[in-house]
Structure formats: C-alpha cells, structure tokens
Short mmCIF file of C-alpha atoms and ligand atoms in Angstrom, two decimals:
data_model
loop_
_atom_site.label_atom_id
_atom_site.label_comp_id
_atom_site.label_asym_id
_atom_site.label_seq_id
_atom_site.Cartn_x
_atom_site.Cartn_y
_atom_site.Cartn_z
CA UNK A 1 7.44 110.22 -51.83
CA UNK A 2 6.79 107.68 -54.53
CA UNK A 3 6.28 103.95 -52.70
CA UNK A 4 6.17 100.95 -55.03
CA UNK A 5 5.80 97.32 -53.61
CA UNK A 6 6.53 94.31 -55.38
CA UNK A 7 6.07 90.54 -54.62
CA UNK A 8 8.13 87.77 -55.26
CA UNK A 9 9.45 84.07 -54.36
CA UNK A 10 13.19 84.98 -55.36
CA UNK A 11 14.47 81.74 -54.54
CA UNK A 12 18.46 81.21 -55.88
CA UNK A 13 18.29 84.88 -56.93
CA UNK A 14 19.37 85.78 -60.38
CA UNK A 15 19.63 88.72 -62.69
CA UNK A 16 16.47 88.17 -63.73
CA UNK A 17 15.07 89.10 -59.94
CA UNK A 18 17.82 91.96 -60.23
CA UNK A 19 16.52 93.50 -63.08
CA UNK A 20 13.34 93.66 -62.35
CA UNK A 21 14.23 94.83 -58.66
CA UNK A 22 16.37 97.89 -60.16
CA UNK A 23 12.76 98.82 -62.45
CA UNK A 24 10.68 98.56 -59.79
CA UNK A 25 12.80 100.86 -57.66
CA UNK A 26 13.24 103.67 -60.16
CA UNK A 27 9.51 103.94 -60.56
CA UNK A 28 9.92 105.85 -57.15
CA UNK A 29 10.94 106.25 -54.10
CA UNK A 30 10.93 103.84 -51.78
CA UNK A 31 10.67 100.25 -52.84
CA UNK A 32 8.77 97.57 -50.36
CA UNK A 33 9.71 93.62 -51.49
CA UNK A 34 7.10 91.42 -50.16
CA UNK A 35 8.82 87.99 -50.63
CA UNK A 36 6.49 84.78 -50.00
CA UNK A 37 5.90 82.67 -47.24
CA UNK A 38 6.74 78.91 -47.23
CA UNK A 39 3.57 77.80 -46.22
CA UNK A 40 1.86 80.73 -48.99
CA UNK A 41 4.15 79.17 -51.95
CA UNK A 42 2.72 75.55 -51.11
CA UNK A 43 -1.01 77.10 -51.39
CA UNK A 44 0.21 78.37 -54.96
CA UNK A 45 1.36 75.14 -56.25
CA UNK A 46 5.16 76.32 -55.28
CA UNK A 47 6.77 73.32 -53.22
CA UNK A 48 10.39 73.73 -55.31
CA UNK A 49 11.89 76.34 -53.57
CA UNK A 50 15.41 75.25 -52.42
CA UNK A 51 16.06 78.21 -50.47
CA UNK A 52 14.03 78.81 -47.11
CA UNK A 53 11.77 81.84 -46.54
CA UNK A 54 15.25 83.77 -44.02
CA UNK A 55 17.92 82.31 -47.00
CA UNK A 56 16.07 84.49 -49.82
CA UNK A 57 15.32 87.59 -47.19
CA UNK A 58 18.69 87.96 -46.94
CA UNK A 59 19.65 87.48 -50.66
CA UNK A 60 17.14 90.56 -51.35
CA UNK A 61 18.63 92.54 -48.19
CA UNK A 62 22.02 91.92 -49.86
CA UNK A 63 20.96 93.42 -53.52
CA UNK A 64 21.02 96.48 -51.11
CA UNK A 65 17.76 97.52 -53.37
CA UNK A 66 14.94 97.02 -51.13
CA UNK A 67 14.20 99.93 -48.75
CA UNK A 68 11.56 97.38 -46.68
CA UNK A 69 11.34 93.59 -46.97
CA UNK A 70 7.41 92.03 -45.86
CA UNK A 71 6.34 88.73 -45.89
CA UNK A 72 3.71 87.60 -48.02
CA UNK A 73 1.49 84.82 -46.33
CA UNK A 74 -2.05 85.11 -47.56
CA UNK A 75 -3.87 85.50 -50.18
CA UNK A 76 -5.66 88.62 -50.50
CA UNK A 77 -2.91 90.53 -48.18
CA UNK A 78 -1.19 92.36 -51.60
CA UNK A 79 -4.35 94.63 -50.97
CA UNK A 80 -3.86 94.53 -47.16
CA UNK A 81 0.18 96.21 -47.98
CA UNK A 82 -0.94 98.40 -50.08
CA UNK A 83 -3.49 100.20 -47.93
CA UNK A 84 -1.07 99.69 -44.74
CA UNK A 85 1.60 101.37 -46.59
CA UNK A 86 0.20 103.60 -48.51
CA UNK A 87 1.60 102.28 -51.64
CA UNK A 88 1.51 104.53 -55.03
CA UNK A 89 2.44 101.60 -57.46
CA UNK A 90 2.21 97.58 -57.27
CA UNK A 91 5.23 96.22 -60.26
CA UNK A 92 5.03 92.99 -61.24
CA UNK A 93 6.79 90.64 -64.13
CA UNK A 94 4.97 90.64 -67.46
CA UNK A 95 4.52 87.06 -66.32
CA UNK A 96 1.44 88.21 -64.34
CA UNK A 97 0.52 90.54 -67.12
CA UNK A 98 -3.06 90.86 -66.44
CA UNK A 99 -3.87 88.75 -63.30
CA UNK A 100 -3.04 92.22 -61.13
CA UNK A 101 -6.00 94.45 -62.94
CA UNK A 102 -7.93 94.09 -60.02
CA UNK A 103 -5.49 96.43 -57.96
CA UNK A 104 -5.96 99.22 -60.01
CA UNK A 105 -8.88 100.14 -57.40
CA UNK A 106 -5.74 100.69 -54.79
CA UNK A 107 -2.95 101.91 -56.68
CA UNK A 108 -1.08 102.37 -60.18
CA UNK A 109 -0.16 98.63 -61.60
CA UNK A 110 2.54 98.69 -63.77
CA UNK A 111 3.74 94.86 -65.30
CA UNK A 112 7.37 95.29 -66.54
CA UNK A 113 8.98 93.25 -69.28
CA UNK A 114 10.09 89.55 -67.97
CA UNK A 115 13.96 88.96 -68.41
CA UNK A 116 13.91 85.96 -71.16
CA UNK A 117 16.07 83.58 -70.81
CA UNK A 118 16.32 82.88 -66.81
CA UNK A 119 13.93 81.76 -64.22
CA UNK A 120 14.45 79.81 -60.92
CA UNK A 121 12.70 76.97 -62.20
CA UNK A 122 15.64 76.45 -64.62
CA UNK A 123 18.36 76.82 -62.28
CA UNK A 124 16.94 74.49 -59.62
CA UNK A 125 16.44 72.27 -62.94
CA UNK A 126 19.95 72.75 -63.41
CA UNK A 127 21.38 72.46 -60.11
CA UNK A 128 19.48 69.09 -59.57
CA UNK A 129 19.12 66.72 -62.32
CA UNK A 130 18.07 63.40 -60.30
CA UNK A 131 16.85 60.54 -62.77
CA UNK A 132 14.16 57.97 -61.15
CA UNK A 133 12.65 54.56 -61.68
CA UNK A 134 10.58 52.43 -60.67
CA UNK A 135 10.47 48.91 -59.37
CA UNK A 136 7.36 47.51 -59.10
CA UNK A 137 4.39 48.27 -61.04
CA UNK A 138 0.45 48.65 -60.21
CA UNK A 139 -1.56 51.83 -59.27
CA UNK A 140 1.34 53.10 -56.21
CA UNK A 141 4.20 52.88 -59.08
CA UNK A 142 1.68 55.22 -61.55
CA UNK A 143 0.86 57.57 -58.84
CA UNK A 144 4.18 58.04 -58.13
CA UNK A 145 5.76 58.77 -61.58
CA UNK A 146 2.56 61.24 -62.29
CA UNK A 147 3.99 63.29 -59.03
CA UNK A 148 7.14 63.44 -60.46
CA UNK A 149 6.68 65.68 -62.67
CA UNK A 150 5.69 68.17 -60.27
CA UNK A 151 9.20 68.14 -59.15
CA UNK A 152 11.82 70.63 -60.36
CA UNK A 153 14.99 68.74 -61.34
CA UNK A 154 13.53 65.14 -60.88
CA UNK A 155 12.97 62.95 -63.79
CA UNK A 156 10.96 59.58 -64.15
CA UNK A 157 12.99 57.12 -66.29
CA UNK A 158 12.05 54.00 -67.22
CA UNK A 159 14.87 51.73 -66.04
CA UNK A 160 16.40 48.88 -67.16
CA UNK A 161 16.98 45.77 -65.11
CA UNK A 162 20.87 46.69 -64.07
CA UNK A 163 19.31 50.14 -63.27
CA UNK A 164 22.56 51.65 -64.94
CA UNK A 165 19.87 54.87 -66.60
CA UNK A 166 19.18 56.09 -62.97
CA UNK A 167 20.17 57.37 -60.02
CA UNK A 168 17.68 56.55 -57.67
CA UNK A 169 15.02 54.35 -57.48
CA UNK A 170 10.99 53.81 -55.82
CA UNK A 171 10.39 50.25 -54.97
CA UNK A 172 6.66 49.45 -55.10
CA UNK A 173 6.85 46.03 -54.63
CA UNK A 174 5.51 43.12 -52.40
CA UNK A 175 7.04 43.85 -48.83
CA UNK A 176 8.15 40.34 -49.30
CA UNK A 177 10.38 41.66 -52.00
CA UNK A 178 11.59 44.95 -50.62
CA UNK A 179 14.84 43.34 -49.29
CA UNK A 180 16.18 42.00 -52.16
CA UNK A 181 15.12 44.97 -54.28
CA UNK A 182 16.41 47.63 -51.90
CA UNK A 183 19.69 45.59 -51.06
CA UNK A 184 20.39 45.14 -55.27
CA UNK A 185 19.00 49.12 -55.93
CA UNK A 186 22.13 49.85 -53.12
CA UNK A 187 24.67 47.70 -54.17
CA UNK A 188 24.19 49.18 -57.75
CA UNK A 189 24.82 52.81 -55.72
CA UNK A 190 21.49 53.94 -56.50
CA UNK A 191 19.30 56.28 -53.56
CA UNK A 192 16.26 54.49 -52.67
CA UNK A 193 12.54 55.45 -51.64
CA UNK A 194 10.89 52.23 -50.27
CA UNK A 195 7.59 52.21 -49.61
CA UNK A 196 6.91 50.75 -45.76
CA UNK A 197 8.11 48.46 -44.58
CA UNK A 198 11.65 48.64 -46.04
CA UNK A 199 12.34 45.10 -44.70
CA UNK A 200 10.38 42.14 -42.65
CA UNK A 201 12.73 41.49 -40.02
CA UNK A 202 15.29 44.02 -37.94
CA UNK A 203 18.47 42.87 -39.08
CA UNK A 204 17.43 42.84 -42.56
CA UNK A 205 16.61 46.36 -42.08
CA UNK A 206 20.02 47.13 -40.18
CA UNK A 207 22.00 45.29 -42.82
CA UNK A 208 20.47 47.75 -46.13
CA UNK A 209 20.65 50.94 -43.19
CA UNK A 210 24.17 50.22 -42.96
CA UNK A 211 24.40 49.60 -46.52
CA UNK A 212 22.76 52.88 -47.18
CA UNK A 213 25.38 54.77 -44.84
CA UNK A 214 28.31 53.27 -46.26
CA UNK A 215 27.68 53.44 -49.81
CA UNK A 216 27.07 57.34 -49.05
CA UNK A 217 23.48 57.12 -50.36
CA UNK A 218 19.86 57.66 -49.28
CA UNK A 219 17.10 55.13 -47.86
CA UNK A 220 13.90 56.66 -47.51
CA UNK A 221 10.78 55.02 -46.05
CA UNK A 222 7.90 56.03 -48.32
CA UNK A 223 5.32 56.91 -45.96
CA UNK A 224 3.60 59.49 -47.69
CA UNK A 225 1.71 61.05 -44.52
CA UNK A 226 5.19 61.98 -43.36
CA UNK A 227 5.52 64.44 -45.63
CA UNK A 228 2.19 66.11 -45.66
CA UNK A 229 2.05 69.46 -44.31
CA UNK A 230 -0.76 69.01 -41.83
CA UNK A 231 0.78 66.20 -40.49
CA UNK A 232 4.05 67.52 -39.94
CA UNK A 233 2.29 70.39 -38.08
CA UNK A 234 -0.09 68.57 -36.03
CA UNK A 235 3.57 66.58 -35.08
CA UNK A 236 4.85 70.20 -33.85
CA UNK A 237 1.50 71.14 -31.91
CA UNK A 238 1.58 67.55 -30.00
CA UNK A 239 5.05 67.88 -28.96
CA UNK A 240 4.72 71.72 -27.97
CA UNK A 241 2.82 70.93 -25.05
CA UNK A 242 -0.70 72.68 -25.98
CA UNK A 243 -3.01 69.70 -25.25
CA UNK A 244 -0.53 69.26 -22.38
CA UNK A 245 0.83 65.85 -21.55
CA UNK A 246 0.21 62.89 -24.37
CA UNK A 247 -1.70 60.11 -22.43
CA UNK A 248 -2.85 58.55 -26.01
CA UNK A 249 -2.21 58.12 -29.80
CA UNK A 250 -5.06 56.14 -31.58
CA UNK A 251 -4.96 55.54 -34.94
CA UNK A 252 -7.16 53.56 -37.68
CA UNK A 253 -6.79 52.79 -41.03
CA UNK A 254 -8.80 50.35 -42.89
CA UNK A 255 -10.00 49.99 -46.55
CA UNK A 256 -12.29 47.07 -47.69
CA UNK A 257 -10.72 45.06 -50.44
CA UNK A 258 -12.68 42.69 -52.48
CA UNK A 259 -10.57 39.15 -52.80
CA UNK A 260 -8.43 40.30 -49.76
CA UNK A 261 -5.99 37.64 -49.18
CA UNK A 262 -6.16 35.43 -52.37
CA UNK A 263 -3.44 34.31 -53.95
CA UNK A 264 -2.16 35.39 -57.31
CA UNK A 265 -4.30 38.25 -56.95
CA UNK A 266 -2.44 42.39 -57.91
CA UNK A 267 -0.31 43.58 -55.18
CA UNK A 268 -3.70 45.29 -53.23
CA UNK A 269 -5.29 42.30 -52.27
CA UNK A 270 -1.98 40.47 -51.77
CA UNK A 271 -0.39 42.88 -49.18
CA UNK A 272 -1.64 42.19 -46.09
CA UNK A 273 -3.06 44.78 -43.41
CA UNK A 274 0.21 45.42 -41.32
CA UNK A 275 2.03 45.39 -44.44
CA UNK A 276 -0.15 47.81 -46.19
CA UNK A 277 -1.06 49.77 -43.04
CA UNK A 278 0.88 48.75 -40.38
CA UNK A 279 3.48 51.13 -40.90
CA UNK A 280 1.05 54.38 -41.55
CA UNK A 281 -0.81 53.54 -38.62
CA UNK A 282 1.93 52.93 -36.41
CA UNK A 283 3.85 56.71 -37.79
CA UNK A 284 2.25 58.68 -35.08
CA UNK A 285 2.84 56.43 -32.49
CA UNK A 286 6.36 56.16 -32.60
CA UNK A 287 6.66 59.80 -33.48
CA UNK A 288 4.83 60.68 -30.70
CA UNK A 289 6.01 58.48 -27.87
CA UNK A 290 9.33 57.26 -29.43
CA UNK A 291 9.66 53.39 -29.78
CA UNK A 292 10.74 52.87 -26.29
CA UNK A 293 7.40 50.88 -25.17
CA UNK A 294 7.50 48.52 -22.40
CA UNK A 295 5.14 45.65 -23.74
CA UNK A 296 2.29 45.72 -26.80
CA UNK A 297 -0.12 43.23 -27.70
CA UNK A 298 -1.22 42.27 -31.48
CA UNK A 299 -4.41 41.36 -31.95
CA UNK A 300 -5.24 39.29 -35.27
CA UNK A 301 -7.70 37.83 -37.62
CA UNK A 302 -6.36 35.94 -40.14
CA UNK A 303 -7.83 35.16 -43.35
CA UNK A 304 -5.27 33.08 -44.98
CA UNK A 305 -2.95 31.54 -42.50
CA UNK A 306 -0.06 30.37 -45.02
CA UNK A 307 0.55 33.77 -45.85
CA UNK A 308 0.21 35.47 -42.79
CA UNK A 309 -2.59 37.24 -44.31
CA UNK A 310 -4.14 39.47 -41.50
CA UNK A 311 -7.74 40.80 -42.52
CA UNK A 312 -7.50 42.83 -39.20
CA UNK A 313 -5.19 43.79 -36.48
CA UNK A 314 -4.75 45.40 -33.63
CA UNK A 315 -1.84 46.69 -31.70
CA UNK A 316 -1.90 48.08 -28.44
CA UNK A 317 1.53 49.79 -26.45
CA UNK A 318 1.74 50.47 -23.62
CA UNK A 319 4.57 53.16 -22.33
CA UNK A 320 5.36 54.51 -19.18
CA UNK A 321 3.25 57.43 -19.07
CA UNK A 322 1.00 56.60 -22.32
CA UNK A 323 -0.73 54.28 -23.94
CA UNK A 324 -1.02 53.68 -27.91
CA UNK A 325 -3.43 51.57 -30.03
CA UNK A 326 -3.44 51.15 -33.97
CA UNK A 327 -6.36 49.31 -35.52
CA UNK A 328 -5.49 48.00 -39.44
CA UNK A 329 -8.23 46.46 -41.29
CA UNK A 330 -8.83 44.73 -45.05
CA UNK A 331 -11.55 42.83 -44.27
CA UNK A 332 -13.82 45.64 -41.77
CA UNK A 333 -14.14 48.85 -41.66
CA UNK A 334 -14.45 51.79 -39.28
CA UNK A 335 -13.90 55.48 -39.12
CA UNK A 336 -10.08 56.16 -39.98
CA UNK A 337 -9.17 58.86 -37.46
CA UNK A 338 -6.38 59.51 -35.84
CA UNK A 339 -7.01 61.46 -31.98
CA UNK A 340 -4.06 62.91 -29.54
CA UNK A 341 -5.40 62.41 -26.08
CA UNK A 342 -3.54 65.05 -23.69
CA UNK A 343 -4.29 65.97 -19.92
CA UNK A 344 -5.45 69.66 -21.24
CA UNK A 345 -7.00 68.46 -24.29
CA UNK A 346 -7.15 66.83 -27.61
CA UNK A 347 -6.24 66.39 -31.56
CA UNK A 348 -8.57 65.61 -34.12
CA UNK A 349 -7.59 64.30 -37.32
CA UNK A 350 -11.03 63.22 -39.74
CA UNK A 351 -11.06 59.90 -41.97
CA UNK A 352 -8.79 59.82 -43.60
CA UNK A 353 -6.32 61.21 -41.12
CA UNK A 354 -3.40 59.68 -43.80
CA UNK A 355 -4.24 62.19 -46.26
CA UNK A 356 -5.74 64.97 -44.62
CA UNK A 357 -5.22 68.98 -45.09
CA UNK A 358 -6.97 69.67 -41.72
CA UNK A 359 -6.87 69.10 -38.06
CA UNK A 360 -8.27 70.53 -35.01
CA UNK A 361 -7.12 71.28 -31.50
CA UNK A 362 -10.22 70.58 -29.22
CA UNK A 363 -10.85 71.61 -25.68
CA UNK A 364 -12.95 71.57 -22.41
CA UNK A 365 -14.41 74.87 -23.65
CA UNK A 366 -14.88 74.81 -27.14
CA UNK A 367 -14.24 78.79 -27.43
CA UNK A 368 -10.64 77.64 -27.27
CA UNK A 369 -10.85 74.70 -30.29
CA UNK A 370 -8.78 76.03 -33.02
CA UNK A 371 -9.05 74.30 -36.64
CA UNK A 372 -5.60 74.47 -39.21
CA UNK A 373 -5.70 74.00 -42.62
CA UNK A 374 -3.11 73.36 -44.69
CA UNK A 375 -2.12 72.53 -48.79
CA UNK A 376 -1.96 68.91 -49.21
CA UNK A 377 -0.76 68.16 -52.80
CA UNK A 378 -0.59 64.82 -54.60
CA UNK A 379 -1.72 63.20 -51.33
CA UNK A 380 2.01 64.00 -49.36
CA UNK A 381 3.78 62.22 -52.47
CA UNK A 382 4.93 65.35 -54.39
CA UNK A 383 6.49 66.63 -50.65
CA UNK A 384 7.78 63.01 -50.40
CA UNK A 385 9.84 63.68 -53.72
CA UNK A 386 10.66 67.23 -53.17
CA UNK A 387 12.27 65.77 -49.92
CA UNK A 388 14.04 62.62 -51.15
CA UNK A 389 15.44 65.05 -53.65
CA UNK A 390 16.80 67.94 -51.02
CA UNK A 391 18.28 64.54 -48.82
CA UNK A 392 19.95 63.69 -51.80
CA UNK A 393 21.35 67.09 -52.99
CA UNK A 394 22.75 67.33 -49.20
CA UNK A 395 23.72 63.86 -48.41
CA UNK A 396 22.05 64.02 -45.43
CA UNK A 397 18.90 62.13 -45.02
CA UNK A 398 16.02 63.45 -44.44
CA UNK A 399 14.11 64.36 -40.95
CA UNK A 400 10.52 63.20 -41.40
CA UNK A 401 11.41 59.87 -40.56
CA UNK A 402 13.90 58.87 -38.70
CA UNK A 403 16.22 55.29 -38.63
CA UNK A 404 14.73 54.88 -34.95
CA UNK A 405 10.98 55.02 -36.44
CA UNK A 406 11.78 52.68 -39.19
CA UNK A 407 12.96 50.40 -37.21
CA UNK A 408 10.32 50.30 -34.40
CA UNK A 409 7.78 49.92 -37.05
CA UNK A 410 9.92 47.08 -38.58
CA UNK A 411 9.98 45.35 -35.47
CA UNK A 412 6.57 44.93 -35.14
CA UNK A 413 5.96 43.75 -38.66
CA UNK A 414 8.65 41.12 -37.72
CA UNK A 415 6.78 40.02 -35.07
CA UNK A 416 3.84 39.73 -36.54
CA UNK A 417 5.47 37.38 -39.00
CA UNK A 418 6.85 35.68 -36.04
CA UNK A 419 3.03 35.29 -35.17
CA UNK A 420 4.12 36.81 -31.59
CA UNK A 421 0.06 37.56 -31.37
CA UNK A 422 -3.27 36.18 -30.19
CA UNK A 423 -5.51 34.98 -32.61
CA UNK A 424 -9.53 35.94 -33.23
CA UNK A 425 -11.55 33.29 -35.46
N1 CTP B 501 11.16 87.84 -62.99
C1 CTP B 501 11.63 88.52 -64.11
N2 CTP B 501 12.40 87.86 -65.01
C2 CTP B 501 12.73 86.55 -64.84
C3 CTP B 501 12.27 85.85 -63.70
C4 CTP B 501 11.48 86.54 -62.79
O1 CTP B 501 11.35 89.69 -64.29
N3 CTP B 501 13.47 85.94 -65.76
C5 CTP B 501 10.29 88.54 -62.05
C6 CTP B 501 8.91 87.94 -61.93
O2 CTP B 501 8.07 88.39 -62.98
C7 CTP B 501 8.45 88.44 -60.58
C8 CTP B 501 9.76 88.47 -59.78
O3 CTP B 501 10.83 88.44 -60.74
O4 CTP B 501 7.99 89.78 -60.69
C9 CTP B 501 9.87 87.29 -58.84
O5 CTP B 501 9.67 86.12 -59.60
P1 CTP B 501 9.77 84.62 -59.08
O6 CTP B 501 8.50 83.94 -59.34
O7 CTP B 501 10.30 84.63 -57.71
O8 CTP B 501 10.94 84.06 -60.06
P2 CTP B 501 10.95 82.96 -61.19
O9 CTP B 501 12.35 82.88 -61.70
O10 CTP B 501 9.90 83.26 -62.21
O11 CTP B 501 10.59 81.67 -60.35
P3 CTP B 501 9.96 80.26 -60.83
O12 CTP B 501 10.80 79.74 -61.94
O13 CTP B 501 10.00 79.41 -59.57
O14 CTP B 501 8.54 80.56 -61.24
#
C-alpha cells in the first residue's frame, strides 16, 4: 500500500484545496491530511484563519477524500508523521516548490501544480472588506495602521473628518478626548477600537456602551495585552486552578518619559500614568478577581496638579479572599512584572509582562516549574485587529474584554480624577 500525507491550513475550503486533495490521493493508496494547529499557524505568521482548527477538520472529513486526518502542531513533526506512518510520498502545492527538499531523506516529495486563480487569502479578502481610520495621530496611530496590513480583509484609509470613507475607526487620542471622538465615530455608525480608557467617568462610558449596543455596532477597548497569546493563556492557567487558589495579582508598568507632564508637549508626555497605564496594569486584576472589590486605595505623586498629572501611582484592592496591587509610573522606574500568587504556587510574567511571549508556572519544587512560550506578533496589535474584525463580521463583540472590565477600570480612572486618593510630595 501506497501512503501519501499532505499538510495544509484549508481554512474556507475551496476547489483549489479539492484539487489538490484528489492529486494527492491518486498518487496512492491511502491519503493522511495533516491540517494545522491554531497555535502552529500563529508561529507561521498565519493569524487569518476564520475557521477554527474542528470547523476545517470537518470540511476535509466531508470531501470524503482523506483516509486519516492529523494535526499538525510543531515544527519539525512533518518528519515525525512520516516515520510514524510509514509514509511513501509527502505532496505539497507548487507553492512550497522547493522548501520540502529536505524530506527526500524520508520519503518521495512530489510538489503538484498550484490551482491559479483561488486561495483562502482571497476569499477571506472577499468575505471581509472592513475599511479603517484613524483618529489621532503620533507613534500609537502609525503602529497601528503598519499592523493593518497584516490583516486579511482590513484596510487602513485615511479618513475624512465626517468619516463617511470608513467603516470603523481607532481613536488614538488624548483620553480627555476619547468621549467626544468615540460618541461622534458612533453616531456616524462607525465600529470603534478605543484605546484605554474609552471614557473618564462611568456614565460617560455607559452612555457610548449603550450607544454601541443600539446602533448595532462594536466598541472595543484597545488594550493590546488582551489579545496576546501568552496572555490569554496565562488567563486560562490562573483560572484552572494549577497554582491553586489566587491570593494575589501584582502588576507594574512604568516607562521614564523625559518632559513628563508638561504642557503642550506630544500625546506621550501629556497622558498621564493611569491614563497611559492604568488600564494595562489594572487588565489582570479585574480579569482575575472580577471588579467586585470591597475597598482600594490610590496612592499618588503628582507632578502637575492642574492636570491631574500623576508621575506615579499606586492602587491597592482588596477582595474577599485576595488582594491586588498595580504600581504605574512616568516619573520612576522598576521592574515591570506581573506575578499570580496562589496557595500551591505562582505565575511569572518578565518585564515587560505587557508584551511578553513567555511565562512560567513556578513551584515549591522547581522539578514541577513549567515555562510556555508562545508567538507574539506586532506586540498583541495584529491579534487586536484580527479580533475587532471577527466581532464585527459576527456582530457580537468580542471576549477578551469584557463591558464589566471596562468599566471597573473606568471607575478607577474616574476616581482618580475625582482625586479620591492620598497624596505623596
Ligand atoms: N493549494 C492549491 N491551490 C490553491 C490553493 C492552495 O493547490 N489555489 C494547496 C496548497 O499548495 C497546499 C494546500 O492546498 O498544498 C493547502 O493550502 P493552504 O495554505 O491551506 O491554502 P491557501 O489557499 O494557499 O491559503 P492562504 O491563502 O491562507 O495561504
């Protein structure tokens, strides 16, 4: 018997996939479709796919031309297959023409002709044409519309004051602004992504929620750690209950900023620190232990007291069965880590935790630490995109953060405005 094994992302599956499918499996026997992991597709540079990993198994179990279906989630495991399965020939797209060579050691590597004309890139292209713009300018805006183009389907356009070219917009601007420009991107039906905080005070934030909701369109809060991998996972290991109970969430994030706090000065040294980190630091926290705190105390230094210009901060929560600090700084610096504390152990995030790839789940015994690594792209802004996109194309919202966490991290903001704190000199 004749086995050939072929690899593949096949997300919306099209003729193209078909075709080559139907060659592969006349080359022998018995054909094996390894079809790629999630998680594997990110390491590649795939983080399109708008089918999940089970949705395209069963679109390839439906062609009825697979005799197997694997998994692909690593690199190196093609050669892993095709010993375990004593594979005679590895088929591939003339796409690839060339990059396979090296399997020739294992088995017969045949690259058939690409279809022309079709790819999945196209369709999702196709399927989701979502024009954005920016409001706001500086370094955030730039970073932001190079990511963009990363995106399958989503387009940066420059847009005009009425913000009649686009459907959807990323405000970059002042916090002080983000009200009025997120209530006038709404009320011109346009989807929003806002960096944090979306608004200063609660109610401003419930009014453009509501707005949101009623106009049928999305408000997302741009907190680009959200959407990194690693930190969605290390989210998923807190909750699961391997360091056990969470007693603690500490978090710091501080960068030094020459001309902190003067006036007139770009939008860096005019944001504050629990503008510009406030919300970031206060993410885990909330996601953690929910926003259902019984008291917190804010800590500040201010360094210009007209515009409630905080060179430092510190918040600490305290919950019924945990305890929560966040320490925000643009005048001092320390290490910006964030650490889990659990009653069976702990996780460790490295400076800086807010863009990290890695974490670690540490012990008593340190034979039982366990390090994960994941793909961090674009520094979580790509995945931001990809997922203001998918709420979009569903109508749904998305689930990285929700109204409840906005909203808690609002609230503190608010108060902080409020001056609701003690004061350092
Ligand atoms: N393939 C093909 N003809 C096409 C598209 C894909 O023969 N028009 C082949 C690829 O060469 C590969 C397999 O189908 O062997 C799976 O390809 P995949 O990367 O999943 O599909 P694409 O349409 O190329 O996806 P994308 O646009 O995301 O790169």
């Amino acid at each position: 018997m004749i086995k050939v094994i072929t690899y593949g992302t096949y997300d919306l599956l099209h003729y193209g996939h078909i075709r080559l499918l139907e060659r592969a499996k006349a080359l022998g026997d018995y054909l094996i479709v390894g079809v790629t992991s999630d998680d594997y597709d990110k390491t590649r540079g795939k983080i399109n796919n708008q089918q999940s990993l089970m949705e395209r198994i069963a679109a390839i179990k439906e062609t009825g031309l697979a005799d197997e279906i694997i998994v692909e989630e690593y690199e190196g495991q093609k050669i892993d297959d095709i010993r375990r399965y004593n594979v005679d020939i590895f088929a591939i797209g003339s796409d690839w023409e060339g990059k396979f060579d090296y399997l020739n050691e294992y088995c017969k590597v045949i690259y058939l002709p690409r279809t022309l004309g079709i790819s999945s890139s196209d369709i999702r292209a196709k399927n989701r044409k979502l024009r954005i713009g920016t409001v706001g300018n500086g370094s955030v805006c730039n970073k932001f519309i190079r990511e963009t183009q990363y995106v399958n389907g989503v387009e940066y356009v420059e847009c005009d004051e009425i913000m009649e070219n686009v459907d959807a917009v990323y405000i970059a601007t002042h916090p002080d602004r983000h009200y009025e420009d997120v209530k006038r991107a709404l009320e011109a039906g346009k989807h929003v992504i806002c960096e944090s905080p979306i608004a200063k005070t609660v109610s401003q934030f419930e009014e453009l929620s509501g707005l949101a909701k009623k106009n049928g369109l999305i408000l997302e809060d741009g907190i680009k750690t959200a959407y990194s991998t690693a930190y969605s996972r290390l989210l998923v290991v807190a909750k699961s209950g391997r360091i056990g109970d969470i007693v603690s969430v500490d978090t710091v994030c501080t960068s030094l900023v020459d001309g902190a706090g003067e006036e007139g000065a770009d939008l860096s040294k005019k944001q504050n620190s629990i503008c510009a980190w406030g919300p970031t630091a206060m993410l885990p926290v909330f996601q953690l232990l929910g926003s259902g705190y019984k008291s917190k105390t804010i800590v500040t230094k201010l360094i210009n007291k007209d515009l409630n210009y905080d060179g430092f901060t510190k918040v600490d929560f305290l919950y019924d069965k945990a305890v929560a600090s966040v320490k925000i700084a643009k005048v001092a610096k320390a290490e910006g880590e964030l650490v889990i504390t659990g009653t069976k152990g702990y996780i460790y995030v490295p400076a800086p935790w807010w863009k990290t790839d890695y974490f670690e789940v540490r012990f008593e015994n340190p034979a039982e630490n366990k390090r994960y690594f994941y793909q961090l792209d674009g520094e979580g802004i790509r995945y931001e995109i990809v997922a203001f996109a998918k709420a979009v194309e569903s109508g749904k919202g998305n689930y990285y953060i929700s109204t409840e966490t906005s909203r808690a991290i609002v609230k503190v903001i608010e108060e902080h405005y409020h001056r609701n704190y003690l004061e350092i000199s």
